[in-house]
């Protein structure tokens, strides 16, 4: 998870450094400072029980100081420590907030080839950069978290599953946070044509199994039997599981034709003396049944199949139909 977060974090840390005012003995000379690169070699996350997450970010900032007569490049190592509280928001979504943030700075390192640098310049430049980063880094991190909250907030809206179906999420309880993991109890409601699919009243309460042999696992997702049943019902009603099987209608190599079928059913050969393409329309008239067991899951389908042939006028003619049990 932390590896995935490095890219947006590096982008968030790309702040603007205002001009450094250097006193030359008579007037203040403005000197432009620009961040050339940010490298994050370390990004660690640690759970805090009943609170949230502790973050440790080690970043190397490369700056260019546009001094006269030649620019100066230097690297400033920074360690950013932050605590983020994870709670349940008023609209039943996870909410993350930065409760504490502390940047720690090491000594700047001047790149070789930048020429000699007087300590009288390097020290005030580093102090100027540190003062800017001390104010802006934690603010940027907080803004990044707020963007995450906006994304989490959109999850509770209707998310399309198909042309006529949607799914809506909400968090039932406050997050359960231990030193090893964070658990979110999410309620998923499936809707078809704007109407929710109602679960049976006698549905049993779903409990996530104990974490057995899950060392090194980043995410464990538990899906209830009722969710499977609702999803299959939604897919069946929306026609998402229906299937049309056709051969290449104008291909001589098409084996899905009346000639091949007529070898098994003589009446087909009598009606179609010339080979004509055949199409199979597979429809699910009943809801699929999912059965979940330890290390095993099966889905029982009972499709209705209609066999059609292309007539001389290019229209499909129904030959016969059958149920698959």
Coordinates of C-alpha atoms in Angstrom, one line a residue:
X1 CA 0.0 0.0 0.0
X2 CA 2.8 2.4 0.9
X3 CA 4.5 1.7 -2.5
X4 CA 1.3 2.7 -4.3
X5 CA 1.1 5.9 -2.3
X6 CA 4.6 7.1 -3.2
X7 CA 3.7 8.7 -6.5
X8 CA 0.9 11.0 -5.2
X9 CA 2.9 11.8 -2.1
X10 CA 5.9 12.9 -4.2
X11 CA 3.6 15.1 -6.2
X12 CA 2.0 16.6 -3.1
X13 CA 5.4 17.5 -1.7
X14 CA 6.3 19.5 -4.8
X15 CA 5.8 22.9 -3.1
X16 CA 6.8 26.4 -4.2
X17 CA 9.8 28.0 -2.5
X18 CA 9.6 31.8 -2.4
X19 CA 12.6 34.0 -3.2
X20 CA 15.5 34.1 -0.7
X21 CA 16.5 37.6 0.1
X22 CA 20.3 37.8 0.4
X23 CA 21.9 40.9 2.0
X24 CA 24.9 42.0 0.0
X25 CA 25.9 44.8 2.4
X26 CA 23.8 47.4 0.7
X27 CA 20.5 46.0 -0.4
X28 CA 18.6 42.7 -0.3
X29 CA 19.2 40.7 -3.5
X30 CA 16.3 38.3 -4.3
X31 CA 17.5 34.8 -5.2
X32 CA 15.2 32.2 -6.9
X33 CA 15.0 28.7 -5.5
X34 CA 13.4 25.8 -7.3
X35 CA 12.7 22.2 -6.4
X36 CA 14.2 20.0 -9.2
X37 CA 13.4 16.6 -7.8
X38 CA 11.9 14.7 -4.9
X39 CA 12.9 11.2 -4.2
X40 CA 11.1 9.1 -1.5
X41 CA 13.2 6.1 -0.6
X42 CA 11.2 5.2 2.4
X43 CA 7.4 5.4 3.1
X44 CA 6.3 3.3 6.2
X45 CA 2.9 3.0 7.6
X46 CA 2.2 1.6 11.1
X47 CA -1.2 1.0 12.7
X48 CA -2.0 2.7 16.1
X49 CA -4.6 0.8 18.1
X50 CA -7.9 2.6 18.4
X51 CA -6.6 5.6 16.6
X52 CA -5.3 5.3 13.0
X53 CA -2.0 5.2 11.2
X54 CA 1.4 6.6 11.8
X55 CA 3.4 7.6 8.7
X56 CA 7.2 7.9 8.3
X57 CA 8.3 9.5 5.1
X58 CA 12.0 9.9 4.2
X59 CA 12.5 12.2 1.2
X60 CA 15.5 13.8 -0.5
X61 CA 14.7 17.2 -1.9
X62 CA 17.0 18.5 -4.7
X63 CA 17.0 22.3 -5.0
X64 CA 18.5 24.7 -7.5
X65 CA 19.6 28.1 -6.2
X66 CA 19.9 30.6 -9.0
X67 CA 22.8 32.5 -7.6
X68 CA 25.3 34.7 -9.5
X69 CA 27.5 33.9 -11.3
X70 CA 26.5 30.2 -11.5
X71 CA 23.5 28.1 -10.1
X72 CA 23.9 26.0 -7.0
X73 CA 22.4 22.5 -6.6
X74 CA 22.0 21.0 -3.2
X75 CA 20.1 18.0 -1.6
X76 CA 18.2 18.3 1.6
X77 CA 17.2 15.1 3.4
X78 CA 13.9 15.4 5.2
X79 CA 12.0 13.0 7.5
X80 CA 8.3 13.6 7.8
X81 CA 6.5 12.1 10.8
X82 CA 2.7 12.3 10.9
X83 CA -0.2 10.6 12.7
X84 CA -3.5 10.2 10.8
X85 CA -6.8 9.5 12.6
X86 CA -9.2 7.1 10.9
X87 CA -12.9 7.5 11.9
X88 CA -16.4 7.3 10.6
X89 CA -17.8 10.4 9.0
X90 CA -21.3 11.8 9.4
X91 CA -22.3 10.4 6.0
X92 CA -21.1 6.9 7.0
X93 CA -17.8 7.0 5.1
X94 CA -14.2 6.5 6.3
X95 CA -12.7 9.9 7.2
X96 CA -8.9 10.4 7.6
X97 CA -7.4 13.5 9.3
X98 CA -3.9 14.5 10.1
X99 CA -3.7 15.1 13.9
X100 CA 0.1 15.6 14.2
X101 CA 2.9 16.3 11.8
X102 CA 6.6 17.0 12.3
X103 CA 9.3 17.5 9.6
X104 CA 12.9 16.8 10.6
X105 CA 15.8 18.2 8.6
X106 CA 19.4 17.0 8.1
X107 CA 22.3 19.0 6.8
X108 CA 22.2 20.0 3.1
X109 CA 24.7 18.4 0.7
X110 CA 26.0 20.5 -2.2
X111 CA 26.4 18.7 -5.5
X112 CA 29.9 18.3 -7.0
X113 CA 30.5 20.8 -9.8
X114 CA 28.4 23.5 -8.2
X115 CA 31.6 25.4 -7.3
X116 CA 32.7 26.6 -3.9
X117 CA 29.9 27.8 -1.5
X118 CA 30.6 30.1 1.3
X119 CA 29.1 29.0 4.6
X120 CA 27.7 32.4 5.0
X121 CA 25.4 31.7 2.0
X122 CA 24.6 28.0 2.5
X123 CA 23.5 28.3 6.1
X124 CA 20.9 31.1 5.6
X125 CA 19.7 29.4 2.3
X126 CA 19.1 26.1 4.2
X127 CA 17.3 27.9 7.0
X128 CA 15.1 29.7 4.5
X129 CA 14.2 26.4 2.8
X130 CA 13.6 24.7 6.1
X131 CA 11.3 27.5 7.2
X132 CA 9.3 27.1 4.0
X133 CA 9.1 23.3 4.1
X134 CA 8.2 23.3 7.8
X135 CA 5.0 25.3 7.0
X136 CA 4.1 23.8 3.6
X137 CA 4.9 20.0 3.8
X138 CA 2.4 19.2 6.6
X139 CA -0.2 21.4 4.8
X140 CA 0.4 19.5 1.5
X141 CA 0.1 16.2 3.3
X142 CA -3.2 17.4 4.9
X143 CA -4.5 18.4 1.5
X144 CA -3.6 15.0 0.1
X145 CA -5.6 13.3 2.8
X146 CA -8.5 15.6 2.1
X147 CA -8.5 14.5 -1.5
X148 CA -8.6 10.9 -0.3
X149 CA -11.6 11.8 1.8
X150 CA -13.4 13.3 -1.2
X151 CA -12.7 10.0 -3.1
X152 CA -14.0 8.0 -0.2
X153 CA -17.1 10.2 0.0
X154 CA -18.0 9.5 -3.6
X155 CA -18.1 5.7 -2.9
X156 CA -21.4 6.1 -1.0
X157 CA -23.2 7.3 -4.1
X158 CA -24.6 5.1 -6.8
X159 CA -21.9 3.4 -8.7
X160 CA -23.0 1.7 -12.0
X161 CA -22.7 -2.0 -12.4
X162 CA -24.5 -2.3 -15.7
X163 CA -27.0 -0.3 -17.8
X164 CA -29.8 -0.8 -15.3
X165 CA -28.0 -1.7 -12.1
X166 CA -26.0 0.1 -9.4
X167 CA -24.3 -0.6 -6.1
X168 CA -24.1 1.7 -3.1
X169 CA -21.6 1.4 -0.2
X170 CA -21.7 2.7 3.4
X171 CA -19.7 2.0 6.5
X172 CA -21.8 0.4 9.2
X173 CA -19.6 1.0 12.3
X174 CA -16.5 3.0 13.3
X175 CA -13.3 1.3 12.0
X176 CA -11.8 -1.4 14.2
X177 CA -8.1 -0.6 14.5
X178 CA -5.5 -2.7 16.2
X179 CA -1.7 -2.6 16.0
X180 CA -1.8 -5.3 13.3
X181 CA -4.7 -4.3 11.0
X182 CA -7.7 -2.0 10.3
X183 CA -11.1 -3.5 9.7
X184 CA -13.9 -1.7 8.0
X185 CA -17.5 -3.1 8.1
X186 CA -19.0 -2.1 4.8
X187 CA -22.6 -2.5 3.8
X188 CA -23.2 -3.0 0.1
X189 CA -26.7 -2.4 -1.4
X190 CA -27.4 -3.6 -4.9
X191 CA -30.1 -1.8 -6.9
X192 CA -31.9 -2.8 -10.1
X193 CA -33.9 -0.1 -11.9
X194 CA -33.5 2.1 -8.9
X195 CA -35.0 -0.4 -6.5
X196 CA -32.8 -2.2 -3.8
X197 CA -32.5 -5.9 -3.9
X198 CA -33.9 -7.0 -0.5
X199 CA -32.0 -9.6 1.4
X200 CA -34.0 -12.3 3.3
X201 CA -35.0 -11.4 6.8
X202 CA -33.4 -14.5 8.3
X203 CA -30.0 -13.6 6.9
X204 CA -27.3 -14.4 9.4
X205 CA -24.8 -11.8 10.6
X206 CA -21.6 -11.9 8.6
X207 CA -18.4 -12.1 10.6
X208 CA -14.9 -11.9 8.9
X209 CA -13.0 -15.1 9.7
X210 CA -9.9 -14.9 11.9
X211 CA -6.7 -14.0 10.3
X212 CA -5.0 -17.4 10.0
X213 CA -1.8 -17.6 8.0
X214 CA -2.2 -14.1 6.7
X215 CA 1.3 -12.9 7.5
X216 CA 2.4 -10.3 4.9
X217 CA -1.1 -9.9 3.5
X218 CA -2.0 -6.2 2.8
X219 CA -5.7 -6.5 2.3
X220 CA -8.2 -9.2 3.3
X221 CA -11.7 -8.9 1.8
X222 CA -14.7 -10.9 3.1
X223 CA -17.8 -11.3 1.0
X224 CA -21.0 -12.7 2.5
X225 CA -23.2 -15.4 1.0
X226 CA -26.1 -12.9 0.8
X227 CA -23.9 -10.5 -1.2
X228 CA -23.1 -13.2 -3.7
X229 CA -26.8 -14.1 -4.0
X230 CA -27.8 -10.4 -4.5
X231 CA -25.1 -9.9 -7.1
X232 CA -26.1 -12.9 -9.1
X233 CA -29.8 -11.9 -8.9
X234 CA -28.9 -8.5 -10.1
X235 CA -26.8 -9.8 -13.0
X236 CA -29.5 -12.3 -14.0
X237 CA -32.3 -9.7 -13.9
X238 CA -30.2 -7.2 -15.9
X239 CA -29.4 -9.8 -18.5
X240 CA -25.6 -9.5 -18.0
X241 CA -25.3 -13.3 -17.9
X242 CA -27.2 -13.9 -21.1
X243 CA -25.1 -15.1 -24.1
X244 CA -25.4 -15.3 -27.8
X245 CA -23.2 -17.8 -29.6
X246 CA -22.8 -17.4 -33.3
X247 CA -20.4 -18.7 -35.9
X248 CA -18.9 -16.7 -38.7
X249 CA -22.1 -16.3 -40.8
X250 CA -20.3 -16.2 -44.2
X251 CA -17.4 -18.5 -43.5
X252 CA -17.0 -21.9 -45.2
X253 CA -15.2 -23.1 -42.0
X254 CA -18.2 -22.4 -39.8
X255 CA -19.1 -25.7 -38.1
X256 CA -22.0 -24.2 -36.3
X257 CA -24.5 -24.7 -39.2
X258 CA -27.6 -26.6 -40.1
X259 CA -25.6 -29.3 -42.0
X260 CA -23.8 -30.4 -38.9
X261 CA -26.9 -30.1 -36.8
X262 CA -28.9 -32.1 -39.4
X263 CA -26.6 -35.1 -38.9
X264 CA -28.1 -35.4 -35.4
X265 CA -31.6 -34.1 -36.1
X266 CA -32.9 -35.2 -39.6
X267 CA -35.8 -32.7 -39.6
X268 CA -33.2 -29.9 -39.6
X269 CA -31.5 -31.4 -42.7
X270 CA -34.9 -31.7 -44.4
X271 CA -35.8 -28.0 -43.7
X272 CA -32.4 -26.7 -44.7
X273 CA -30.9 -28.7 -47.6
X274 CA -28.2 -26.1 -47.9
X275 CA -25.9 -25.3 -44.9
X276 CA -27.1 -22.3 -43.1
X277 CA -25.5 -20.6 -40.0
X278 CA -26.9 -21.5 -36.6
X279 CA -27.1 -19.2 -33.5
X280 CA -27.5 -20.2 -29.9
X281 CA -29.3 -17.8 -27.6
X282 CA -28.5 -18.7 -23.9
X283 CA -30.8 -17.0 -21.4
X284 CA -31.0 -17.4 -17.6
X285 CA -34.6 -17.6 -16.5
X286 CA -33.8 -18.5 -12.9
X287 CA -31.4 -16.9 -10.5
X288 CA -28.0 -18.6 -10.2
X289 CA -27.2 -20.2 -6.9
X290 CA -23.8 -19.7 -5.2
X291 CA -22.5 -22.2 -2.7
X292 CA -19.5 -21.2 -0.6
X293 CA -17.4 -23.7 1.3
X294 CA -13.9 -23.7 2.7
X295 CA -11.5 -23.3 -0.1
X296 CA -14.3 -24.0 -2.6
X297 CA -17.1 -22.0 -4.3
X298 CA -19.6 -23.3 -6.9
X299 CA -22.2 -21.5 -8.9
X300 CA -25.2 -23.5 -10.2
X301 CA -26.7 -22.2 -13.5
X302 CA -29.9 -23.4 -15.2
X303 CA -29.8 -21.8 -18.7
X304 CA -32.5 -21.8 -21.3
X305 CA -31.1 -22.3 -24.8
X306 CA -32.9 -21.5 -28.0
X307 CA -31.4 -22.8 -31.3
X308 CA -32.0 -20.5 -34.3
X309 CA -31.0 -20.8 -38.0
X310 CA -30.6 -18.1 -40.6
X311 CA -33.4 -18.4 -43.2
X312 CA -33.1 -17.5 -46.8
X313 CA -34.2 -13.9 -46.1
X314 CA -31.4 -13.5 -43.5
X315 CA -34.0 -13.6 -40.7
X316 CA -33.5 -15.9 -37.8
X317 CA -35.9 -18.9 -37.5
X318 CA -36.3 -20.7 -34.3
X319 CA -35.6 -24.5 -34.6
X320 CA -36.1 -25.7 -31.0
X321 CA -35.2 -24.9 -27.4
X322 CA -34.2 -26.8 -24.3
X323 CA -33.3 -26.3 -20.6
X324 CA -29.9 -27.2 -19.3
X325 CA -30.1 -28.7 -15.8

